[in-house]
mmCIF file of C-alpha atoms and ligand atoms in Angstrom:
data_model
loop_
_atom_site.group_PDB
_atom_site.id
_atom_site.type_symbol
_atom_site.label_atom_id
_atom_site.label_comp_id
_atom_site.label_asym_id
_atom_site.label_seq_id
_atom_site.Cartn_x
_atom_site.Cartn_y
_atom_site.Cartn_z
ATOM 1 C CA MET I 735 -38.748 -40.649 9.353
ATOM 2 C CA GLU I 736 -38.126 -37.294 8.085
ATOM 3 C CA ILE I 737 -35.501 -35.979 5.838
ATOM 4 C CA ILE I 738 -34.651 -32.293 6.474
ATOM 5 C CA SER I 739 -32.364 -30.142 4.284
ATOM 6 C CA VAL I 740 -30.482 -27.299 6.391
ATOM 7 C CA ILE I 741 -30.011 -24.675 3.699
ATOM 8 C CA ASN I 742 -29.336 -20.888 3.185
ATOM 9 C CA TYR I 743 -27.686 -19.330 0.155
ATOM 10 C CA LYS I 744 -25.480 -17.334 2.420
ATOM 11 C CA GLY I 745 -22.300 -18.664 3.655
ATOM 12 C CA GLY I 746 -21.350 -18.780 7.169
ATOM 13 C CA VAL I 747 -24.672 -18.336 8.786
ATOM 14 C CA GLY I 748 -24.340 -21.360 11.111
ATOM 15 C CA LYS I 749 -25.802 -24.137 8.821
ATOM 16 C CA THR I 750 -23.192 -26.659 9.818
ATOM 17 C CA THR I 751 -23.279 -25.673 13.490
ATOM 18 C CA VAL I 752 -27.030 -26.041 13.638
ATOM 19 C CA THR I 753 -26.894 -29.319 11.769
ATOM 20 C CA SER I 754 -24.220 -30.779 14.143
ATOM 21 C CA ASN I 755 -25.830 -29.756 17.400
ATOM 22 C CA LEU I 756 -29.469 -30.607 16.309
ATOM 23 C CA ALA I 757 -28.087 -34.192 15.434
ATOM 24 C CA ALA I 758 -26.172 -34.649 18.646
ATOM 25 C CA GLU I 759 -29.136 -33.445 20.882
ATOM 26 C CA LEU I 760 -31.814 -35.738 18.981
ATOM 27 C CA ALA I 761 -29.280 -38.577 19.607
ATOM 28 C CA TRP I 762 -28.866 -37.739 23.231
ATOM 29 C CA GLU I 763 -32.661 -37.829 23.329
ATOM 30 C CA GLY I 764 -32.653 -41.364 22.124
ATOM 31 C CA LYS I 765 -33.211 -40.712 18.314
ATOM 32 C CA SER I 766 -31.459 -42.378 15.486
ATOM 33 C CA VAL I 767 -29.891 -39.711 13.228
ATOM 34 C CA LEU I 768 -28.115 -39.854 9.829
ATOM 35 C CA ILE I 769 -26.209 -36.728 8.795
ATOM 36 C CA LEU I 770 -25.214 -36.003 5.167
ATOM 37 C CA ASP I 771 -22.658 -33.593 4.347
ATOM 38 C CA MET I 772 -23.346 -32.243 0.862
ATOM 39 C CA ASP I 773 -20.936 -29.064 1.270
ATOM 40 C CA ALA I 774 -17.353 -29.558 -0.544
ATOM 41 C CA GLN I 775 -15.938 -27.577 2.229
ATOM 42 C CA ALA I 776 -16.591 -30.744 4.495
ATOM 43 C CA SER I 777 -17.005 -28.880 7.668
ATOM 44 C CA LEU I 778 -19.637 -31.193 8.940
ATOM 45 C CA THR I 779 -17.471 -34.158 8.180
ATOM 46 C CA PHE I 780 -14.540 -32.896 9.959
ATOM 47 C CA SER I 781 -16.859 -31.970 13.147
ATOM 48 C CA PHE I 782 -17.211 -35.479 13.677
ATOM 49 C CA VAL I 783 -14.305 -37.378 12.105
ATOM 50 C CA THR I 784 -10.619 -36.399 12.267
ATOM 51 C CA PRO I 785 -8.860 -35.423 8.883
ATOM 52 C CA ASP I 786 -6.375 -38.575 9.478
ATOM 53 C CA TYR I 787 -9.541 -41.022 9.660
ATOM 54 C CA TRP I 788 -11.244 -39.318 6.702
ATOM 55 C CA ASP I 789 -7.886 -39.665 4.713
ATOM 56 C CA LYS I 790 -7.161 -43.264 5.463
ATOM 57 C CA HIS I 791 -10.858 -44.620 5.448
ATOM 58 C CA LEU I 792 -13.262 -42.472 3.711
ATOM 59 C CA LYS I 793 -11.460 -40.171 0.986
ATOM 60 C CA ASP I 794 -11.160 -42.796 -1.889
ATOM 61 C CA ASN I 795 -14.490 -44.382 -2.064
ATOM 62 C CA ARG I 796 -16.614 -43.705 0.978
ATOM 63 C CA THR I 797 -17.972 -40.171 0.562
ATOM 64 C CA ILE I 798 -20.940 -38.708 -1.298
ATOM 65 C CA LYS I 799 -18.672 -37.648 -4.011
ATOM 66 C CA SER I 800 -18.009 -41.324 -5.086
ATOM 67 C CA TRP I 801 -21.566 -41.731 -5.297
ATOM 68 C CA PHE I 802 -22.238 -38.806 -7.591
ATOM 69 C CA ASP I 803 -19.279 -39.705 -9.647
ATOM 70 C CA CYS I 804 -21.049 -43.089 -10.295
ATOM 71 C CA ILE I 805 -23.988 -41.203 -11.739
ATOM 72 C CA SER I 806 -21.694 -38.676 -13.833
ATOM 73 C CA GLN I 807 -19.758 -41.591 -15.226
ATOM 74 C CA GLY I 808 -22.836 -43.749 -16.035
ATOM 75 C CA ASN I 809 -21.925 -46.402 -13.543
ATOM 76 C CA PRO I 810 -24.646 -48.006 -11.021
ATOM 77 C CA THR I 811 -24.323 -46.295 -7.758
ATOM 78 C CA MET I 812 -23.136 -48.112 -4.817
ATOM 79 C CA PRO I 813 -25.846 -48.331 -1.869
ATOM 80 C CA LEU I 814 -25.649 -45.487 0.455
ATOM 81 C CA SER I 815 -25.135 -47.973 3.407
ATOM 82 C CA ASP I 816 -21.603 -48.492 2.028
ATOM 83 C CA LEU I 817 -20.805 -44.838 2.523
ATOM 84 C CA ARG I 818 -22.339 -44.524 6.169
ATOM 85 C CA VAL I 819 -19.915 -44.497 9.161
ATOM 86 C CA ARG I 820 -20.554 -44.308 12.895
ATOM 87 C CA PRO I 821 -17.950 -41.608 14.194
ATOM 88 C CA GLU I 822 -16.563 -42.980 17.455
ATOM 89 C CA VAL I 823 -16.142 -39.937 19.854
ATOM 90 C CA VAL I 824 -19.638 -38.858 19.735
ATOM 91 C CA ASN I 825 -21.164 -42.293 19.602
ATOM 92 C CA LYS I 826 -19.155 -43.575 22.601
ATOM 93 C CA PHE I 827 -20.747 -40.540 24.492
ATOM 94 C CA LEU I 828 -24.207 -41.604 23.305
ATOM 95 C CA LYS I 829 -23.845 -45.151 24.190
ATOM 96 C CA THR I 830 -26.305 -45.283 27.319
ATOM 97 C CA ARG I 831 -28.724 -43.113 25.459
ATOM 98 C CA GLY I 832 -30.328 -45.448 22.875
ATOM 99 C CA GLY I 833 -29.685 -42.839 20.016
ATOM 100 C CA CYS I 834 -26.960 -42.653 17.459
ATOM 101 C CA VAL I 835 -25.425 -40.211 14.888
ATOM 102 C CA ASP I 836 -24.140 -41.774 11.574
ATOM 103 C CA ILE I 837 -22.581 -39.627 8.992
ATOM 104 C CA ILE I 838 -21.997 -39.835 5.188
ATOM 105 C CA SER I 839 -19.193 -37.620 4.512
ATOM 106 C CA SER I 840 -18.289 -35.150 1.926
ATOM 107 C CA HIS I 841 -15.149 -34.551 -0.083
ATOM 108 C CA LEU I 842 -13.494 -31.392 -1.302
ATOM 109 C CA GLY I 843 -13.724 -32.760 -4.818
ATOM 110 C CA LEU I 844 -17.419 -32.403 -4.646
ATOM 111 C CA ILE I 845 -17.169 -28.863 -6.048
ATOM 112 C CA ASN I 846 -16.379 -30.483 -9.658
ATOM 113 C CA VAL I 847 -19.195 -32.977 -9.550
ATOM 114 C CA ASP I 848 -21.625 -30.218 -10.431
ATOM 115 C CA LEU I 849 -20.016 -29.544 -13.778
ATOM 116 C CA GLU I 850 -19.938 -33.210 -14.714
ATOM 117 C CA LEU I 851 -23.704 -33.727 -13.580
ATOM 118 C CA ALA I 852 -24.724 -30.683 -15.853
ATOM 119 C CA THR I 853 -23.053 -32.146 -18.965
ATOM 120 C CA LEU I 854 -25.602 -35.121 -18.597
ATOM 121 C CA LEU I 855 -28.717 -32.853 -18.981
ATOM 122 C CA GLY I 856 -30.548 -32.446 -22.331
ATOM 123 C CA GLY I 857 -31.212 -34.960 -24.834
ATOM 124 C CA ALA I 858 -32.294 -35.536 -28.415
ATOM 125 C CA SER I 859 -36.032 -35.968 -27.505
ATOM 126 C CA PRO I 860 -38.427 -34.571 -24.763
ATOM 127 C CA THR I 861 -38.398 -38.151 -23.429
ATOM 128 C CA GLN I 862 -34.701 -38.441 -23.197
ATOM 129 C CA THR I 863 -34.558 -35.136 -21.437
ATOM 130 C CA GLN I 864 -37.101 -36.017 -19.092
ATOM 131 C CA LYS I 865 -35.299 -39.228 -17.987
ATOM 132 C CA LYS I 866 -31.883 -37.363 -17.631
ATOM 133 C CA TYR I 867 -33.408 -34.567 -15.638
ATOM 134 C CA LEU I 868 -35.100 -37.037 -13.248
ATOM 135 C CA LYS I 869 -31.877 -39.177 -12.808
ATOM 136 C CA VAL I 870 -29.634 -36.351 -12.332
ATOM 137 C CA HIS I 871 -31.834 -34.718 -9.735
ATOM 138 C CA GLY I 872 -33.950 -37.386 -8.174
ATOM 139 C CA LYS I 873 -31.737 -40.291 -7.593
ATOM 140 C CA LEU I 874 -30.576 -39.255 -4.080
ATOM 141 C CA ARG I 875 -34.187 -39.054 -2.897
ATOM 142 C CA GLU I 876 -34.947 -42.703 -3.832
ATOM 143 C CA GLU I 877 -31.618 -44.017 -2.356
ATOM 144 C CA LEU I 878 -31.732 -42.054 0.860
ATOM 145 C CA ASN I 879 -35.227 -43.248 1.553
ATOM 146 C CA LYS I 880 -34.140 -46.770 0.993
ATOM 147 C CA LEU I 881 -31.217 -46.219 3.444
ATOM 148 C CA ALA I 882 -33.345 -44.494 6.217
ATOM 149 C CA GLN I 883 -35.739 -47.391 6.096
ATOM 150 C CA GLU I 884 -33.088 -50.078 6.338
ATOM 151 C CA MET I 885 -31.389 -48.440 9.139
ATOM 152 C CA ASN I 886 -34.546 -47.172 10.882
ATOM 153 C CA TYR I 887 -33.382 -43.640 11.110
ATOM 154 C CA ASP I 888 -35.773 -41.300 12.932
ATOM 155 C CA VAL I 889 -34.220 -38.080 11.196
ATOM 156 C CA VAL I 890 -31.969 -37.495 8.290
ATOM 157 C CA LEU I 891 -30.235 -34.049 8.283
ATOM 158 C CA ILE I 892 -28.562 -32.821 4.979
ATOM 159 C CA ASP I 893 -26.070 -30.020 5.476
ATOM 160 C CA CYS I 894 -26.235 -27.951 2.115
ATOM 161 C CA PRO I 895 -23.440 -25.784 0.570
ATOM 162 C CA PRO I 896 -24.203 -22.008 0.246
ATOM 163 C CA ASN I 897 -25.250 -22.425 -3.315
ATOM 164 C CA PHE I 898 -28.104 -23.629 -5.506
ATOM 165 C CA ASN I 899 -26.146 -26.327 -7.681
ATOM 166 C CA ILE I 900 -27.293 -29.741 -8.940
ATOM 167 C CA VAL I 901 -26.172 -31.314 -5.667
ATOM 168 C CA THR I 902 -28.128 -28.947 -3.573
ATOM 169 C CA LYS I 903 -31.161 -29.512 -5.722
ATOM 170 C CA ASN I 904 -30.740 -33.270 -5.248
ATOM 171 C CA ALA I 905 -30.759 -32.550 -1.306
ATOM 172 C CA LEU I 906 -33.925 -30.331 -1.636
ATOM 173 C CA ILE I 907 -35.830 -32.753 -3.705
ATOM 174 C CA ALA I 908 -35.034 -35.656 -1.252
ATOM 175 C CA SER I 909 -36.309 -33.582 1.612
ATOM 176 C CA ASP I 910 -39.539 -33.538 3.326
ATOM 177 C CA LYS I 911 -38.744 -30.333 5.171
ATOM 178 C CA ILE I 912 -36.283 -27.438 4.760
ATOM 179 C CA LEU I 913 -34.626 -25.732 7.772
ATOM 180 C CA VAL I 914 -33.157 -22.317 7.263
ATOM 181 C CA PRO I 915 -30.425 -20.934 9.625
ATOM 182 C CA ALA I 916 -30.090 -17.232 9.149
ATOM 183 C CA LYS I 917 -28.340 -14.269 10.775
ATOM 184 C CA PRO I 918 -30.670 -11.416 11.570
ATOM 185 C CA ASP I 919 -29.398 -9.034 9.173
ATOM 186 C CA TYR I 920 -30.465 -7.027 6.042
ATOM 187 C CA LEU I 921 -28.772 -9.300 3.453
ATOM 188 C CA SER I 922 -29.816 -12.710 5.177
ATOM 189 C CA THR I 923 -33.564 -11.754 5.327
ATOM 190 C CA LEU I 924 -33.601 -10.700 1.809
ATOM 191 C CA GLY I 925 -31.978 -14.004 0.964
ATOM 192 C CA ILE I 926 -34.707 -15.913 2.629
ATOM 193 C CA ASP I 927 -37.638 -14.845 0.412
ATOM 194 C CA TYR I 928 -35.417 -15.566 -2.720
ATOM 195 C CA LEU I 929 -34.550 -19.094 -1.447
ATOM 196 C CA LYS I 930 -38.190 -19.734 -0.902
ATOM 197 C CA THR I 931 -39.146 -18.711 -4.457
ATOM 198 C CA SER I 932 -36.082 -20.878 -6.015
ATOM 199 C CA VAL I 933 -37.169 -23.788 -4.105
ATOM 200 C CA GLU I 934 -40.828 -23.527 -5.354
ATOM 201 C CA THR I 935 -39.535 -23.129 -8.818
ATOM 202 C CA LEU I 936 -37.110 -26.317 -8.546
ATOM 203 C CA ILE I 937 -40.008 -28.387 -7.059
ATOM 204 C CA ASP I 938 -42.460 -27.422 -10.025
ATOM 205 C CA ASP I 939 -39.825 -28.118 -12.809
ATOM 206 C CA PHE I 940 -38.933 -31.465 -11.038
ATOM 207 C CA ASN I 941 -42.751 -32.512 -10.425
ATOM 208 C CA PHE I 942 -43.423 -31.599 -14.125
ATOM 209 C CA TYR I 943 -41.384 -34.408 -15.224
ATOM 210 C CA ALA I 944 -41.983 -36.695 -12.239
ATOM 211 C CA LYS I 945 -45.712 -36.543 -13.003
ATOM 212 C CA LYS I 946 -45.276 -38.171 -16.161
ATOM 213 C CA ASP I 947 -42.821 -40.840 -15.100
ATOM 214 C CA ASP I 948 -43.710 -44.095 -13.193
ATOM 215 C CA GLU I 949 -40.340 -44.284 -11.479
ATOM 216 C CA PHE I 950 -40.149 -41.183 -9.721
ATOM 217 C CA ASN I 951 -42.561 -39.646 -7.103
ATOM 218 C CA GLU I 952 -43.524 -36.031 -7.016
ATOM 219 C CA ALA I 953 -41.428 -34.156 -4.355
ATOM 220 C CA SER I 954 -43.206 -31.629 -1.917
ATOM 221 C CA PRO I 955 -40.849 -30.192 0.606
ATOM 222 C CA GLU I 956 -42.152 -27.775 3.127
ATOM 223 C CA PHE I 957 -40.437 -24.927 4.739
ATOM 224 C CA MET I 958 -40.195 -25.706 8.309
ATOM 225 C CA GLY I 959 -38.944 -22.365 9.526
ATOM 226 C CA VAL I 960 -36.002 -20.205 10.027
ATOM 227 C CA ILE I 961 -33.651 -20.455 13.087
ATOM 228 C CA PHE I 962 -31.895 -17.508 13.748
ATOM 229 C CA THR I 963 -28.201 -17.977 14.623
ATOM 230 C CA MET I 964 -25.411 -15.713 15.898
ATOM 231 C CA ILE I 965 -27.910 -13.651 18.275
ATOM 232 C CA GLN I 966 -26.445 -10.991 20.641
ATOM 233 C CA ILE I 967 -28.131 -11.103 23.761
ATOM 234 C CA THR I 968 -28.433 -8.136 26.236
ATOM 235 C CA SER I 969 -30.688 -8.326 29.385
ATOM 236 C CA GLY I 970 -31.808 -11.915 28.252
ATOM 237 C CA ARG I 971 -33.151 -10.950 24.710
ATOM 238 C CA PRO I 972 -31.732 -10.045 21.279
ATOM 239 C CA ILE I 973 -30.349 -6.496 20.677
ATOM 240 C CA SER I 974 -32.988 -4.250 19.188
ATOM 241 C CA ALA I 975 -31.541 -4.245 15.584
ATOM 242 C CA GLN I 976 -31.726 -8.094 15.592
ATOM 243 C CA ARG I 977 -35.216 -8.029 16.856
ATOM 244 C CA GLN I 978 -36.270 -5.988 13.965
ATOM 245 C CA TYR I 979 -35.006 -8.235 11.322
ATOM 246 C CA ILE I 980 -36.605 -11.235 13.345
ATOM 247 C CA SER I 981 -40.047 -9.479 13.042
ATOM 248 C CA GLN I 982 -39.397 -8.515 9.333
ATOM 249 C CA THR I 983 -38.798 -12.306 8.441
ATOM 250 C CA LYS I 984 -42.088 -13.191 10.451
ATOM 251 C CA ARG I 985 -43.890 -10.663 8.150
ATOM 252 C CA LEU I 986 -42.687 -12.692 5.072
ATOM 253 C CA GLY I 987 -45.038 -15.298 6.147
ATOM 254 C CA VAL I 988 -42.142 -17.715 6.892
ATOM 255 C CA PRO I 989 -42.326 -19.639 9.871
ATOM 256 C CA VAL I 990 -39.741 -18.611 12.491
ATOM 257 C CA PHE I 991 -38.479 -20.747 15.489
ATOM 258 C CA ASP I 992 -39.072 -19.030 18.811
ATOM 259 C CA SER I 993 -35.517 -20.452 20.004
ATOM 260 C CA VAL I 994 -32.302 -18.765 18.742
ATOM 261 C CA PHE I 995 -28.564 -19.908 18.753
ATOM 262 C CA ARG I 996 -26.722 -16.884 20.489
ATOM 263 C CA GLU I 997 -23.409 -15.613 19.339
ATOM 264 C CA ASN I 998 -20.368 -17.009 21.274
ATOM 265 C CA LYS I 999 -17.150 -17.297 19.177
ATOM 266 C CA THR I 1000 -15.088 -18.929 21.927
ATOM 267 C CA ILE I 1001 -17.696 -21.622 22.655
ATOM 268 C CA PHE I 1002 -18.880 -22.417 18.953
ATOM 269 C CA ALA I 1003 -15.494 -22.227 17.362
ATOM 270 C CA ASP I 1004 -13.662 -24.822 19.398
ATOM 271 C CA ALA I 1005 -16.203 -27.622 19.472
ATOM 272 C CA PRO I 1006 -15.599 -29.127 15.761
ATOM 273 C CA ARG I 1007 -12.092 -29.917 16.779
ATOM 274 C CA ASN I 1008 -12.882 -32.526 19.479
ATOM 275 C CA GLY I 1009 -15.483 -34.465 17.592
ATOM 276 C CA MET I 1010 -18.367 -33.181 19.855
ATOM 277 C CA PRO I 1011 -20.806 -30.555 19.253
ATOM 278 C CA VAL I 1012 -21.313 -27.806 21.912
ATOM 279 C CA VAL I 1013 -24.510 -29.210 23.279
ATOM 280 C CA LEU I 1014 -22.743 -32.447 24.398
ATOM 281 C CA ASN I 1015 -19.611 -30.802 25.740
ATOM 282 C CA SER I 1016 -19.356 -30.557 29.624
ATOM 283 C CA TYR I 1017 -20.146 -27.007 30.649
ATOM 284 C CA SER I 1018 -17.030 -24.709 30.825
ATOM 285 C CA ASN I 1019 -18.983 -21.854 32.340
ATOM 286 C CA ASN I 1020 -22.587 -20.360 33.029
ATOM 287 C CA THR I 1021 -22.687 -19.030 29.493
ATOM 288 C CA HIS I 1022 -22.045 -22.377 28.150
ATOM 289 C CA SER I 1023 -24.897 -23.906 30.138
ATOM 290 C CA ASP I 1024 -27.335 -21.157 28.993
ATOM 291 C CA ILE I 1025 -26.270 -22.041 25.286
ATOM 292 C CA VAL I 1026 -26.828 -25.699 25.921
ATOM 293 C CA ALA I 1027 -30.223 -24.989 27.459
ATOM 294 C CA GLU I 1028 -31.155 -22.852 24.389
ATOM 295 C CA ILE I 1029 -30.202 -25.474 21.861
ATOM 296 C CA GLU I 1030 -32.201 -28.149 24.000
ATOM 297 C CA GLN I 1031 -35.143 -25.574 23.738
ATOM 298 C CA PHE I 1032 -34.706 -25.561 19.840
ATOM 299 C CA VAL I 1033 -34.498 -29.208 19.521
ATOM 300 C CA GLY I 1034 -37.794 -29.336 21.643
ATOM 301 C CA GLU I 1035 -39.489 -26.997 19.158
ATOM 302 C CA PHE I 1036 -38.047 -28.955 16.087
ATOM 303 C CA ARG I 1037 -39.424 -32.168 17.550
ATOM 304 C CA ASN I 1038 -42.881 -30.463 18.291
ATOM 305 C CA LYS I 1039 -43.063 -29.448 14.623
ATOM 306 C CA LEU I 1040 -42.238 -32.793 13.394
ATOM 307 C CA GLY I 1041 -44.414 -34.589 16.005
ATOM 308 C CA LEU I 1042 -41.277 -36.637 16.992
HETATM 309 N N1 ATP A 2409 -23.749 -19.152 17.332
HETATM 310 C C1 ATP A 2409 -22.480 -18.877 16.962
HETATM 311 N N2 ATP A 2409 -21.841 -17.981 17.585
HETATM 312 C C2 ATP A 2409 -20.511 -17.546 17.168
HETATM 313 N N3 ATP A 2409 -19.826 -18.311 16.019
HETATM 314 C C3 ATP A 2409 -20.530 -19.163 15.457
HETATM 315 C C4 ATP A 2409 -21.855 -19.592 15.962
HETATM 316 N N4 ATP A 2409 -22.302 -20.499 15.072
HETATM 317 C C5 ATP A 2409 -21.366 -20.692 14.123
HETATM 318 N N5 ATP A 2409 -20.327 -19.875 14.352
HETATM 319 C C6 ATP A 2409 -19.055 -19.924 13.761
HETATM 320 O O1 ATP A 2409 -19.114 -19.188 12.468
HETATM 321 C C7 ATP A 2409 -18.366 -19.826 11.455
HETATM 322 C C8 ATP A 2409 -19.504 -20.403 10.182
HETATM 323 O O2 ATP A 2409 -20.379 -21.325 11.068
HETATM 324 P P1 ATP A 2409 -20.893 -22.678 10.220
HETATM 325 O O3 ATP A 2409 -19.813 -23.256 9.529
HETATM 326 O O4 ATP A 2409 -21.823 -23.248 11.236
HETATM 327 O O5 ATP A 2409 -21.757 -21.821 9.156
HETATM 328 P P2 ATP A 2409 -22.239 -22.381 7.581
HETATM 329 O O6 ATP A 2409 -23.458 -21.566 7.374
HETATM 330 O O7 ATP A 2409 -22.409 -23.821 7.608
HETATM 331 O O8 ATP A 2409 -21.029 -21.866 6.688
HETATM 332 P P3 ATP A 2409 -20.724 -22.373 5.128
HETATM 333 O O9 ATP A 2409 -21.655 -21.547 4.419
HETATM 334 O O10 ATP A 2409 -19.205 -21.963 4.817
HETATM 335 O O11 ATP A 2409 -21.021 -23.777 4.997
HETATM 336 C C9 ATP A 2409 -17.709 -20.982 12.034
HETATM 337 O O12 ATP A 2409 -16.444 -20.593 12.286
HETATM 338 C C10 ATP A 2409 -18.377 -21.243 13.390
HETATM 339 O O13 ATP A 2409 -17.621 -21.801 14.355
HETATM 340 MG MG1 MG A 2410 -21.598 -25.385 6.492
#
């Protein structure tokens, strides 16, 4: 079992699209997958469940916000299995394939959770500070591993928000691997280097305390690689400006996936509405079938890297 955070500081680079398609294709190939939506925008949630279902069955006490609320209010957390649901549309389609996609949903109110968690930090003594830091940052890691074992998940994917707040830090500390979707442009490639440094600092800080505490194991997430998204293809390959940024990223020493997600607003924009990621939709035309082949290639590479 592997826990993977899908993250980039930059918004709108395709994190949620990569997460939903990766989850769906892995399940199609027979894997049991849990996806965890840690972004208050809840885009991943609404890619799999309808706003109506969320409103009636999840909003009040079955989202990751409820779980973080327990921590900030000093109450025991509910088991994450109480929050897990199996969205109907996609799983009906996966029925004969042996795999599944389960989701832990997000909530628009997750945006405020961070401020509340931050007030818990600090303490009158170094020991208190250490205990509080570990609880506020490391609890998800413990609970997610428990759930993944109970449910026999092959992969857990965490869709992170485009920031580096305490909720995001919980995701990173819980992860074995980090997957970075990025657009091949100047600002996105600058951000990757910065993200790498920020993750290293976070892990050093966490391990500084975890090392001295019996309850918490040290964290050591690895950079799995950058998956380039929104690629403009001409004559079967990315346009030259984008190829330059891809090469530049490789020179940073960050692993880069050979596969890419090409840009296609028509095909990618509509998919979330029907509860089925692009990779599982029936082909609308030749471009769609090329896109599906490219996503399958990416998932093949992803599985190879994990030995899955
Ligand atoms: N390959 C693609 N081609 C064209 N449009 C895309 C592609 N991938 C995603 N999009 C569109 O771009 C927008 C942003 O994508 P997505 O939500 O996946 O990014 P994100 O990084 O998760 O954003 P956020 O930071 O807001 O969470 C969406 O409208 C989505 O439909
Ligand atoms: Mg997103």
